[in-house]
Amino acid sequence: MSHVDDGLLHAYLDGELSPAEAQGVDAHLAQCSECRRRLEEERALIARAAELLALAAPPDRELPPFRAGDVKPPTRLWWHVRLPLAWAATVLLALGIGTYLGRGVERARQPDTTAYAPPAERRALDARASPELAEKESRVKLRGSARTPPAARPPAPAPARAVADSIAPLRREPLLARADTPAAYAYGERAADSAARITHGKASQDERDRWQKGDAISVDSARRVLGVDPLVVPGVPIEAFYRGRSIGYSGVVIVEQALDSNTMIEVINARSAPALLNEVVVTGAQPVRSRPAEAAPPPAPRPAPSPGAGLFHDVRGPLSADSLATLRRLLQPLRP
Amino acid sequence: MPQDLAEIYRTTYRALVRFLYRKVWDAERAEDLAQEAFARAVVHKPDNARGWLFIVAANMARDDARRAARERRHLTLLTAEPQASEPAADDALHVENERTRVRAALEQLTPRDREVLLLWDSGVSYEAIAAQTGLARGAIGTTLARARRRLVEAYEAGQRGEHVARG
Ligand SMILES: [Zn+2]
């Protein structure tokens, strides 16, 4: 069987092959140590290229408000003409969107003055809000959420047994993160809800954007992209695997796990510049493909790359930092 | 539609800026162009907004480069004075040097290889890259493999060149 060419290896490592194609590559890799060696070289090359590109990245700035006036004349703000349903979303668009974490009951009572406040003014508002107030407000907000029409809130099933004990204490927190689902919009989310989400979401917003979430992929693909088993919180149902991106990381997989029907966490698995990097021979090297592989002596068995080496892990979700840290400690490799 | 665009703005804005930055090499300008691309999306309401944004951004960057070239010519006519460079802190200087090296390495790629690499690095999938560049989907991996290898080679050759020049 012919060797796997570079293009196919890159597509494989980028998680861009169809399951059938990827299985074909797997089958060849299983019986060809030459291609396994090249696989690691190409993996390191991909990481190196990503690292270089990261050196030429623009400064990482906060997501700015949307400036619609560039094209349309600043007739106040263009979304004024779009009514209730689109409303919340467009305000979010204007101000930067975040994960709703619960806050802002004060502002809820005066949507007319705050929702249209220009961003600078809004920031001033935020600056005044003390953490204590925010905490209090979030509790109030939690009660307030009981007014949400039932259809928007599916009944909470029992949490996954295996981790119920360790997670149970976490679940007393306001878990309203799902407010950013379309269902929430459909129920006429009010201005203040949006405003609250925006104001509180800043920090988590940056966190989310650092790990851009791409297409859903299979668990096999996730393994290929990372080169090792992804870490997950054991016993918590896995909803999906996504390919991710982040500057300075060449392979990123985001695992979505459902603590309960309202609470989704995301486990970040990211391959940073690998230790293998200095083994990469790119300069002046002949393309590996052109080597007379058949004539090569039978390769000595290589030590497997140490699992987890160079891998970065994190857990994010609508939970407190302590809870997230707890979950992080629970992470275990997902065995096939 | 605005709701979709809001989500796309959130998830794509920075990627678009990153993509544009490697074309115009000016962060402010890249952000302005990204904003303009989104503003146009609000008006045009494209079906595949994400792909559309990258295509529009690529076009805008190209036009921008032409305009900048015209302005440079104009400037050279107006003044022959060299631009004063500001003294920079060591760190800033180092970052700037690295950026310059990577930029020089990127410029040694063919336009097509560079485009594919920049699109991928901005989070665009093989399929969308294929749609945008007109390449076959099956050619994207090969193109990326070559682009990555050339980028690293060109960067390292640049490093060596500097050492030779210094030593
Ligand atoms: Zn082989």
Short mmCIF file of C-alpha atoms and ligand atoms in Angstrom, two decimals:
data_model
loop_
_atom_site.label_atom_id
_atom_site.label_comp_id
_atom_site.label_asym_id
_atom_site.label_seq_id
_atom_site.Cartn_x
_atom_site.Cartn_y
_atom_site.Cartn_z
CA MET A 1 0.00 0.00 0.00
CA SER A 2 1.31 3.44 -0.88
CA HIS A 3 2.27 5.84 1.87
CA VAL A 4 -0.01 8.60 3.10
CA ASP A 5 0.93 11.83 1.34
CA ASP A 6 1.62 15.09 3.11
CA GLY A 7 -1.67 16.67 2.13
CA LEU A 8 -3.61 13.78 3.55
CA LEU A 9 -1.57 13.85 6.74
CA HIS A 10 -2.25 17.55 7.20
CA ALA A 11 -5.95 17.12 6.56
CA TYR A 12 -5.92 14.21 9.01
CA LEU A 13 -4.17 16.26 11.68
CA ASP A 14 -6.42 19.24 11.04
CA GLY A 15 -9.43 17.01 11.67
CA GLU A 16 -10.70 17.67 8.14
CA LEU A 17 -10.99 14.13 6.78
CA SER A 18 -14.27 12.29 6.54
CA PRO A 19 -14.57 9.38 8.98
CA ALA A 20 -13.99 6.91 6.15
CA GLU A 21 -10.89 8.71 4.90
CA ALA A 22 -9.53 9.03 8.40
CA GLN A 23 -10.04 5.33 9.02
CA GLY A 24 -8.09 4.59 5.86
CA VAL A 25 -5.21 6.68 7.19
CA ASP A 26 -5.50 4.99 10.58
CA ALA A 27 -5.26 1.59 8.95
CA HIS A 28 -2.11 2.55 7.09
CA LEU A 29 -0.52 4.19 10.13
CA ALA A 30 -1.14 1.06 12.16
CA GLN A 31 1.14 -0.93 9.90
CA CYS A 32 3.64 1.71 8.70
CA SER A 33 6.12 3.10 11.16
CA GLU A 34 7.56 5.39 8.51
CA CYS A 35 4.25 7.18 8.19
CA ARG A 36 3.82 7.25 11.95
CA ARG A 37 7.15 9.04 12.18
CA ARG A 38 6.10 11.47 9.47
CA LEU A 39 2.82 12.02 11.24
CA GLU A 40 4.68 13.31 14.28
CA GLU A 41 6.93 15.46 12.09
CA GLU A 42 3.97 17.00 10.34
CA ARG A 43 2.23 17.52 13.65
CA ALA A 44 5.26 19.44 14.86
CA LEU A 45 5.41 21.38 11.60
CA ILE A 46 1.77 22.41 11.98
CA ALA A 47 2.45 23.55 15.53
CA ARG A 48 5.52 25.48 14.44
CA ALA A 49 3.67 27.24 11.64
CA ALA A 50 0.84 28.13 14.02
CA GLU A 51 3.37 29.47 16.48
CA LEU A 52 4.99 31.67 13.85
CA LEU A 53 1.65 32.99 12.68
CA ALA A 54 0.82 33.82 16.28
CA LEU A 55 3.91 36.04 16.32
CA ALA A 56 2.34 38.01 13.50
CA ALA A 57 -1.08 38.38 15.07
CA PRO A 58 -2.73 41.71 15.79
CA PRO A 59 -2.90 42.80 19.43
CA ASP A 60 -5.62 40.92 21.27
CA ARG A 61 -8.26 43.49 22.05
CA GLU A 62 -11.63 43.36 23.68
CA LEU A 63 -14.47 42.69 21.28
CA PRO A 64 -15.51 46.19 20.32
CA PRO A 65 -19.07 47.36 19.91
CA PHE A 66 -20.43 47.02 16.44
CA ARG A 67 -20.19 50.31 14.59
CA ALA A 68 -23.08 50.15 12.21
CA GLY A 69 -22.78 53.79 11.24
CA ASP A 70 -19.95 53.15 8.79
CA VAL A 71 -22.29 52.15 6.04
CA LYS A 72 -25.68 53.43 7.05
CA PRO A 73 -25.99 57.02 8.17
CA PRO A 74 -26.18 57.20 11.94
CA THR A 75 -29.94 57.49 12.02
CA ARG A 76 -29.79 56.95 15.72
CA LEU A 77 -29.16 53.24 15.70
CA TRP A 78 -30.22 51.04 12.88
CA TRP A 79 -31.85 48.40 15.02
CA HIS A 80 -34.52 50.80 16.24
CA VAL A 81 -36.67 49.77 13.36
CA ARG A 82 -36.47 46.10 14.15
CA LEU A 83 -38.87 45.12 16.79
CA PRO A 84 -39.11 42.97 19.80
CA LEU A 85 -37.79 39.66 18.69
CA ALA A 86 -34.71 40.86 16.95
CA TRP A 87 -34.29 43.49 19.55
CA ALA A 88 -32.26 41.75 22.18
CA ALA A 89 -29.95 40.20 19.69
CA THR A 90 -29.22 43.44 17.96
CA VAL A 91 -28.45 45.19 21.18
CA LEU A 92 -26.06 42.39 21.94
CA LEU A 93 -24.58 42.84 18.53
CA ALA A 94 -24.08 46.49 19.24
CA LEU A 95 -22.45 46.08 22.57
CA GLY A 96 -20.54 42.85 22.49
CA ILE A 97 -22.16 39.65 23.52
CA GLY A 98 -21.38 37.60 26.54
CA THR A 99 -22.58 34.65 28.44
CA TYR A 100 -25.35 35.58 30.73
CA LEU A 101 -24.31 35.07 34.29
CA GLY A 102 -27.13 36.83 36.07
CA ARG A 103 -27.09 40.45 37.16
CA GLY A 104 -28.62 43.79 36.51
CA VAL A 105 -32.03 43.87 38.08
CA GLU A 106 -31.59 47.58 38.71
CA ARG A 107 -31.23 48.17 35.05
CA ALA A 108 -34.05 45.81 34.29
CA ARG A 109 -36.49 48.41 35.53
CA GLN A 110 -35.30 51.11 33.20
CA PRO A 111 -34.56 49.55 29.88
CA ASP A 112 -35.24 52.76 28.03
CA THR A 113 -32.43 54.63 29.60
CA THR A 114 -29.89 51.89 29.85
CA ALA A 115 -30.41 49.64 26.92
CA TYR A 116 -29.74 52.46 24.53
CA ALA A 117 -26.94 53.95 26.52
CA PRO A 118 -23.80 54.29 24.47
CA PRO A 119 -21.08 51.84 25.40
CA ALA A 120 -18.96 54.35 27.29
CA GLU A 121 -21.83 55.23 29.55
CA ARG A 122 -22.58 51.59 30.07
CA ARG A 123 -19.06 50.89 31.16
CA ALA A 124 -19.37 53.64 33.70
CA LEU A 125 -22.49 51.96 35.00
CA ASP A 126 -20.67 48.67 35.31
CA ALA A 127 -17.81 50.21 37.11
CA ARG A 128 -20.15 51.37 39.83
CA ALA A 129 -21.69 48.01 40.44
CA SER A 130 -19.99 46.38 43.40
CA PRO A 131 -19.39 42.62 43.52
CA GLU A 132 -21.70 42.38 46.52
CA LEU A 133 -24.46 44.04 44.62
CA ALA A 134 -23.86 41.81 41.67
CA GLU A 135 -24.05 38.79 43.90
CA LYS A 136 -27.29 39.96 45.45
CA GLU A 137 -28.73 40.82 42.11
CA SER A 138 -27.90 37.49 40.65
CA ARG A 139 -29.90 35.80 43.34
CA VAL A 140 -32.81 38.10 42.73
CA LYS A 141 -32.49 37.37 39.07
CA LEU A 142 -32.59 33.68 39.71
CA ARG A 143 -35.96 34.02 41.36
CA GLY A 144 -37.08 36.32 38.62
CA SER A 145 -36.29 33.68 36.08
CA ALA A 146 -39.16 31.60 37.42
CA ARG A 147 -41.35 33.84 35.32
CA THR A 148 -39.83 32.47 32.18
CA PRO A 149 -42.49 30.55 30.27
CA PRO A 150 -42.19 26.85 31.05
CA ALA A 151 -41.48 25.89 27.48
CA ALA A 152 -38.23 27.78 27.63
CA ARG A 153 -37.09 25.76 30.58
CA PRO A 154 -37.10 22.04 30.00
CA PRO A 155 -37.55 20.06 33.21
CA ALA A 156 -34.22 19.29 34.78
CA PRO A 157 -33.44 15.59 34.66
CA ALA A 158 -31.32 13.95 37.28
CA PRO A 159 -27.66 14.83 36.92
CA ALA A 160 -25.24 12.13 35.89
CA ARG A 161 -24.90 9.69 38.76
CA ALA A 162 -21.18 9.27 38.76
CA VAL A 163 -20.36 12.84 39.53
CA ALA A 164 -23.56 13.90 41.20
CA ASP A 165 -21.88 13.91 44.57
CA SER A 166 -18.99 16.09 43.62
CA ILE A 167 -21.02 18.41 41.48
CA ALA A 168 -24.10 18.73 43.63
CA PRO A 169 -22.77 21.63 45.70
CA LEU A 170 -21.97 23.55 42.55
CA ARG A 171 -25.49 23.45 41.27
CA ARG A 172 -26.86 25.85 43.79
CA GLU A 173 -25.37 28.66 41.78
CA PRO A 174 -27.46 30.70 39.42
CA LEU A 175 -27.25 28.73 36.25
CA LEU A 176 -28.90 30.90 33.72
CA ALA A 177 -26.36 30.60 31.02
CA ARG A 178 -28.83 29.09 28.65
CA ALA A 179 -30.48 32.46 28.31
CA ASP A 180 -28.39 32.96 25.21
CA THR A 181 -30.27 30.27 23.35
CA PRO A 182 -32.75 31.21 20.66
CA ALA A 183 -35.56 30.00 22.91
CA ALA A 184 -34.74 32.74 25.33
CA TYR A 185 -34.96 35.31 22.60
CA ALA A 186 -38.22 33.90 21.43
CA TYR A 187 -39.74 34.65 24.76
CA GLY A 188 -39.19 38.31 24.34
CA GLU A 189 -36.10 38.68 26.37
CA ARG A 190 -36.16 42.12 27.76
CA ALA A 191 -33.62 44.81 27.22
CA ALA A 192 -32.33 44.58 30.72
CA ASP A 193 -31.67 40.91 30.39
CA SER A 194 -29.50 41.66 27.44
CA ALA A 195 -27.84 44.50 29.20
CA ALA A 196 -27.14 42.34 32.19
CA ARG A 197 -25.67 39.69 30.04
CA ILE A 198 -23.50 42.18 28.26
CA THR A 199 -22.25 43.86 31.36
CA HIS A 200 -21.45 40.72 33.20
CA GLY A 201 -20.25 38.81 30.23
CA LYS A 202 -17.12 40.78 29.47
CA ALA A 203 -14.65 38.61 31.29
CA SER A 204 -16.15 35.34 30.24
CA GLN A 205 -16.49 36.71 26.76
CA ASP A 206 -12.76 37.06 26.43
CA GLU A 207 -12.35 33.57 27.78
CA ARG A 208 -14.77 32.18 25.22
CA ASP A 209 -13.15 33.90 22.33
CA ARG A 210 -9.74 32.69 23.23
CA TRP A 211 -11.01 29.22 22.31
CA GLN A 212 -12.93 29.61 19.12
CA LYS A 213 -15.34 26.78 18.64
CA GLY A 214 -15.52 25.29 15.17
CA ASP A 215 -17.35 22.37 13.63
CA ALA A 216 -18.53 19.32 15.51
CA ILE A 217 -16.22 16.36 15.03
CA SER A 218 -16.22 12.70 15.98
CA VAL A 219 -14.38 11.38 19.00
CA ASP A 220 -11.97 9.66 16.65
CA SER A 221 -11.26 12.95 14.96
CA ALA A 222 -10.74 14.53 18.34
CA ARG A 223 -8.12 11.91 19.17
CA ARG A 224 -6.36 12.52 15.87
CA VAL A 225 -6.29 16.26 16.28
CA LEU A 226 -4.82 15.96 19.77
CA GLY A 227 -2.70 12.90 19.21
CA VAL A 228 -3.90 11.57 22.58
CA ASP A 229 -7.16 10.79 24.33
CA PRO A 230 -9.07 13.97 25.15
CA LEU A 231 -9.61 14.69 28.81
CA VAL A 232 -13.21 14.78 30.00
CA VAL A 233 -15.05 14.94 33.30
CA PRO A 234 -15.81 11.26 33.90
CA GLY A 235 -19.41 10.20 34.30
CA VAL A 236 -20.86 13.35 32.76
CA PRO A 237 -22.70 12.80 29.46
CA ILE A 238 -20.73 14.03 26.49
CA GLU A 239 -22.86 16.07 24.14
CA ALA A 240 -20.36 16.71 21.39
CA PHE A 241 -16.76 17.24 20.38
CA TYR A 242 -15.81 20.37 18.49
CA ARG A 243 -12.70 21.35 16.74
CA GLY A 244 -11.40 24.55 18.23
CA ARG A 245 -8.86 27.22 17.49
CA SER A 246 -6.66 29.43 19.51
CA ILE A 247 -3.63 31.47 18.70
CA GLY A 248 -0.50 29.58 19.64
CA TYR A 249 -2.16 26.16 19.73
CA SER A 250 -2.13 23.81 16.80
CA GLY A 251 -4.71 21.25 17.87
CA VAL A 252 -7.70 22.28 19.94
CA VAL A 253 -10.68 20.10 20.85
CA ILE A 254 -13.60 21.38 22.89
CA VAL A 255 -15.72 18.73 24.60
CA GLU A 256 -19.24 19.71 25.55
CA GLN A 257 -20.60 17.90 28.58
CA ALA A 258 -24.02 18.33 30.15
CA LEU A 259 -24.02 18.53 33.93
CA ASP A 260 -27.79 18.75 33.67
CA SER A 261 -30.25 19.98 31.11
CA ASN A 262 -29.49 23.59 31.93
CA THR A 263 -25.79 23.43 32.48
CA MET A 264 -23.30 22.78 29.78
CA ILE A 265 -19.61 22.79 30.49
CA GLU A 266 -16.84 22.81 27.94
CA VAL A 267 -13.57 21.01 28.43
CA ILE A 268 -10.76 22.57 26.45
CA ASN A 269 -8.03 20.24 25.20
CA ALA A 270 -5.28 22.09 23.39
CA ARG A 271 -1.96 21.05 22.00
CA SER A 272 0.61 23.78 22.45
CA ALA A 273 3.98 23.91 20.79
CA PRO A 274 5.21 20.36 21.36
CA ALA A 275 8.52 19.36 22.85
CA LEU A 276 9.09 17.59 19.57
CA LEU A 277 9.47 20.93 17.94
CA ASN A 278 13.23 21.00 17.81
CA GLU A 279 13.20 17.59 16.19
CA VAL A 280 11.46 19.02 13.18
CA VAL A 281 13.81 19.07 10.27
CA VAL A 282 12.37 21.46 7.77
CA THR A 283 15.25 23.59 6.70
CA GLY A 284 16.98 22.11 3.72
CA ALA A 285 15.35 18.76 4.23
CA GLN A 286 14.15 16.85 1.23
CA PRO A 287 10.43 16.29 1.28
CA VAL A 288 10.00 13.11 3.24
CA ARG A 289 7.81 11.72 0.51
CA SER A 290 10.69 11.47 -1.93
CA ARG A 291 12.81 9.30 0.34
CA PRO A 292 13.25 5.73 -0.82
CA ALA A 293 11.24 4.37 2.03
CA GLU A 294 11.39 0.81 0.81
CA ALA A 295 15.17 0.83 1.02
CA ALA A 296 15.16 2.15 4.56
CA PRO A 297 16.24 -0.26 7.26
CA PRO A 298 13.44 -1.58 9.42
CA PRO A 299 12.85 1.23 11.88
CA ALA A 300 13.57 0.60 15.51
CA PRO A 301 10.52 0.72 17.72
CA ARG A 302 10.12 4.31 18.89
CA PRO A 303 8.96 5.26 22.30
CA ALA A 304 5.40 6.52 22.02
CA PRO A 305 5.17 10.27 22.56
CA SER A 306 4.36 10.77 26.20
CA PRO A 307 0.61 11.18 26.44
CA GLY A 308 -0.56 14.57 27.52
CA ALA A 309 2.82 16.18 26.91
CA GLY A 310 2.36 19.74 25.75
CA LEU A 311 -1.38 19.53 26.23
CA PHE A 312 -3.27 22.33 27.88
CA HIS A 313 -6.57 21.67 29.62
CA ASP A 314 -9.27 23.85 31.02
CA VAL A 315 -12.94 23.71 31.91
CA ARG A 316 -15.28 26.58 31.28
CA GLY A 317 -18.95 26.98 31.97
CA PRO A 318 -21.50 28.99 33.88
CA LEU A 319 -20.05 28.04 37.24
CA SER A 320 -17.92 29.73 39.84
CA ALA A 321 -14.15 29.62 39.56
CA ASP A 322 -14.03 27.18 42.47
CA SER A 323 -16.48 24.83 40.83
CA LEU A 324 -14.58 24.96 37.59
CA ALA A 325 -11.37 24.22 39.44
CA THR A 326 -13.05 21.20 41.04
CA LEU A 327 -14.13 19.93 37.66
CA ARG A 328 -10.65 20.51 36.30
CA ARG A 329 -9.24 18.23 38.99
CA LEU A 330 -11.67 15.50 37.97
CA LEU A 331 -10.50 15.41 34.35
CA GLN A 332 -9.53 11.98 33.04
CA PRO A 333 -8.49 10.76 29.60
CA LEU A 334 -11.39 9.34 27.62
CA ARG A 335 -10.30 5.80 26.83
CA PRO A 336 -11.50 4.25 23.58
CA MET B 1 -30.93 37.27 10.66
CA PRO B 2 -29.62 39.95 13.06
CA GLN B 3 -29.53 37.28 15.70
CA ASP B 4 -27.38 35.05 13.53
CA LEU B 5 -25.18 37.96 12.67
CA ALA B 6 -24.78 38.81 16.33
CA GLU B 7 -23.46 35.34 16.96
CA ILE B 8 -21.22 35.52 13.92
CA TYR B 9 -19.92 38.89 15.03
CA ARG B 10 -19.06 37.43 18.40
CA THR B 11 -17.31 34.38 17.06
CA THR B 12 -15.80 35.73 13.86
CA TYR B 13 -14.86 39.35 14.43
CA ARG B 14 -11.44 38.65 15.86
CA ALA B 15 -10.70 35.98 13.31
CA LEU B 16 -11.56 38.45 10.59
CA VAL B 17 -9.28 41.07 12.14
CA ARG B 18 -6.49 38.50 12.30
CA PHE B 19 -7.02 37.62 8.66
CA LEU B 20 -7.07 41.27 7.61
CA TYR B 21 -4.12 42.20 9.76
CA ARG B 22 -1.84 39.84 7.86
CA LYS B 23 -2.86 41.65 4.71
CA VAL B 24 -2.74 45.29 5.71
CA TRP B 25 -0.27 44.97 8.64
CA ASP B 26 -1.94 47.69 10.59
CA ALA B 27 -4.12 46.71 13.54
CA GLU B 28 -6.34 49.79 13.44
CA ARG B 29 -6.88 49.50 9.74
CA ALA B 30 -7.65 45.79 10.06
CA GLU B 31 -10.27 46.55 12.70
CA ASP B 32 -11.82 49.29 10.59
CA LEU B 33 -12.03 46.97 7.61
CA ALA B 34 -13.54 44.19 9.72
CA GLN B 35 -16.16 46.60 11.03
CA GLU B 36 -16.93 47.70 7.53
CA ALA B 37 -17.30 44.10 6.39
CA PHE B 38 -19.84 43.49 9.15
CA ALA B 39 -21.63 46.71 8.35
CA ARG B 40 -21.97 45.52 4.77
CA ALA B 41 -23.23 42.16 5.98
CA VAL B 42 -25.98 43.94 7.89
CA VAL B 43 -27.10 45.53 4.64
CA HIS B 44 -26.59 42.58 2.30
CA LYS B 45 -27.79 39.81 4.62
CA PRO B 46 -25.77 37.09 2.89
CA ASP B 47 -26.85 33.49 3.34
CA ASN B 48 -23.50 32.20 4.43
CA ALA B 49 -22.43 35.26 6.35
CA ARG B 50 -19.19 33.82 7.66
CA GLY B 51 -17.84 32.81 4.28
CA TRP B 52 -19.16 35.99 2.75
CA LEU B 53 -17.34 38.10 5.33
CA PHE B 54 -13.97 36.55 4.51
CA ILE B 55 -14.47 37.04 0.80
CA VAL B 56 -15.49 40.66 1.27
CA ALA B 57 -12.60 41.18 3.66
CA ALA B 58 -10.12 39.77 1.16
CA ASN B 59 -11.48 42.10 -1.51
CA MET B 60 -11.39 45.09 0.78
CA ALA B 61 -7.82 44.34 1.82
CA ARG B 62 -6.79 44.13 -1.81
CA ASP B 63 -8.43 47.43 -2.64
CA ASP B 64 -6.91 48.91 0.46
CA ALA B 65 -3.44 47.80 -0.55
CA ARG B 66 -3.88 49.41 -3.98
CA ARG B 67 -5.08 52.61 -2.42
CA ALA B 68 -2.21 52.59 0.06
CA ALA B 69 0.25 52.09 -2.77
CA ARG B 70 -1.22 55.07 -4.62
CA GLU B 71 -0.97 57.16 -1.48
CA ARG B 72 2.60 56.11 -0.92
CA ARG B 73 3.52 57.19 -4.41
CA HIS B 74 1.80 60.47 -3.80
CA LEU B 75 3.65 60.92 -0.52
CA THR B 76 6.99 60.21 -2.09
CA LEU B 77 6.30 62.99 -4.52
CA LEU B 78 5.41 65.35 -1.72
CA THR B 79 8.28 64.62 0.56
CA ALA B 80 11.52 62.79 0.32
CA GLU B 81 12.12 62.83 4.05
CA PRO B 82 12.59 59.47 5.68
CA GLN B 83 10.07 58.58 8.34
CA ALA B 84 11.37 59.08 11.82
CA SER B 85 11.18 55.85 13.76
CA GLU B 86 10.27 56.11 17.40
CA PRO B 87 12.61 54.60 19.94
CA ALA B 88 10.89 51.48 21.23
CA ALA B 89 11.33 49.50 24.41
CA ASP B 90 13.32 46.30 24.08
CA ASP B 91 10.29 44.06 24.40
CA ALA B 92 8.26 45.99 21.92
CA LEU B 93 11.23 45.99 19.60
CA HIS B 94 11.59 42.25 19.90
CA VAL B 95 7.92 41.64 19.18
CA GLU B 96 8.13 44.02 16.26
CA ASN B 97 11.20 42.23 14.90
CA GLU B 98 9.54 38.85 15.15
CA ARG B 99 6.49 40.18 13.40
CA THR B 100 8.63 41.61 10.64
CA ARG B 101 10.38 38.27 10.17
CA VAL B 102 7.15 36.33 9.98
CA ARG B 103 5.73 38.90 7.60
CA ALA B 104 8.80 38.58 5.38
CA ALA B 105 8.47 34.80 5.48
CA LEU B 106 4.78 34.99 4.59
CA GLU B 107 5.58 37.20 1.64
CA GLN B 108 7.73 34.47 0.18
CA LEU B 109 4.75 32.17 -0.17
CA THR B 110 2.79 32.18 -3.39
CA PRO B 111 -0.35 34.30 -3.09
CA ARG B 112 -2.52 31.20 -3.21
CA ASP B 113 -0.59 29.29 -0.57
CA ARG B 114 -0.58 32.36 1.63
CA GLU B 115 -4.31 32.90 1.23
CA VAL B 116 -5.10 29.31 2.17
CA LEU B 117 -2.80 29.43 5.19
CA LEU B 118 -4.22 32.72 6.43
CA LEU B 119 -7.79 31.54 5.99
CA TRP B 120 -7.08 28.35 7.90
CA ASP B 121 -5.33 30.26 10.65
CA SER B 122 -8.38 32.49 10.95
CA GLY B 123 -10.59 29.50 11.66
CA VAL B 124 -12.01 28.82 8.20
CA SER B 125 -12.71 25.15 7.40
CA TYR B 126 -11.24 23.27 4.41
CA GLU B 127 -14.60 23.30 2.73
CA ALA B 128 -15.04 27.04 3.10
CA ILE B 129 -11.44 27.66 2.03
CA ALA B 130 -12.10 25.58 -1.08
CA ALA B 131 -15.26 27.56 -1.81
CA GLN B 132 -13.43 30.84 -1.39
CA THR B 133 -10.26 30.07 -3.33
CA GLY B 134 -11.72 27.87 -6.04
CA LEU B 135 -9.37 25.05 -5.12
CA ALA B 136 -10.68 21.50 -4.86
CA ARG B 137 -11.39 20.52 -1.29
CA GLY B 138 -8.95 17.65 -1.67
CA ALA B 139 -6.17 20.09 -2.57
CA ILE B 140 -6.43 22.12 0.62
CA GLY B 141 -4.40 19.70 2.75
CA THR B 142 -1.61 19.60 0.17
CA THR B 143 -1.64 23.38 -0.15
CA LEU B 144 -1.52 23.82 3.61
CA ALA B 145 1.28 21.29 3.98
CA ARG B 146 3.34 23.20 1.42
CA ALA B 147 2.45 26.61 2.83
CA ARG B 148 3.36 25.61 6.37
CA ARG B 149 6.63 24.07 5.30
CA ARG B 150 7.58 27.12 3.23
CA LEU B 151 6.63 29.50 6.01
CA VAL B 152 8.86 27.72 8.51
CA GLU B 153 11.68 27.35 5.98
CA ALA B 154 11.54 30.97 4.94
CA TYR B 155 11.44 32.12 8.55
CA GLU B 156 14.44 30.02 9.50
CA ALA B 157 16.35 31.03 6.39
CA GLY B 158 15.70 34.62 7.41
CA GLN B 159 17.06 33.94 10.88
CA ARG B 160 20.19 32.36 9.46
CA GLY B 161 20.64 35.24 7.04
CA GLU B 162 20.59 37.65 9.92
CA HIS B 163 23.11 35.73 11.90
CA VAL B 164 25.42 35.59 8.93
CA ALA B 165 25.01 39.31 8.42
CA ARG B 166 25.73 40.02 12.06
CA GLY B 167 28.53 37.57 12.63
ZN ZN C 1 3.43 4.55 5.08
#
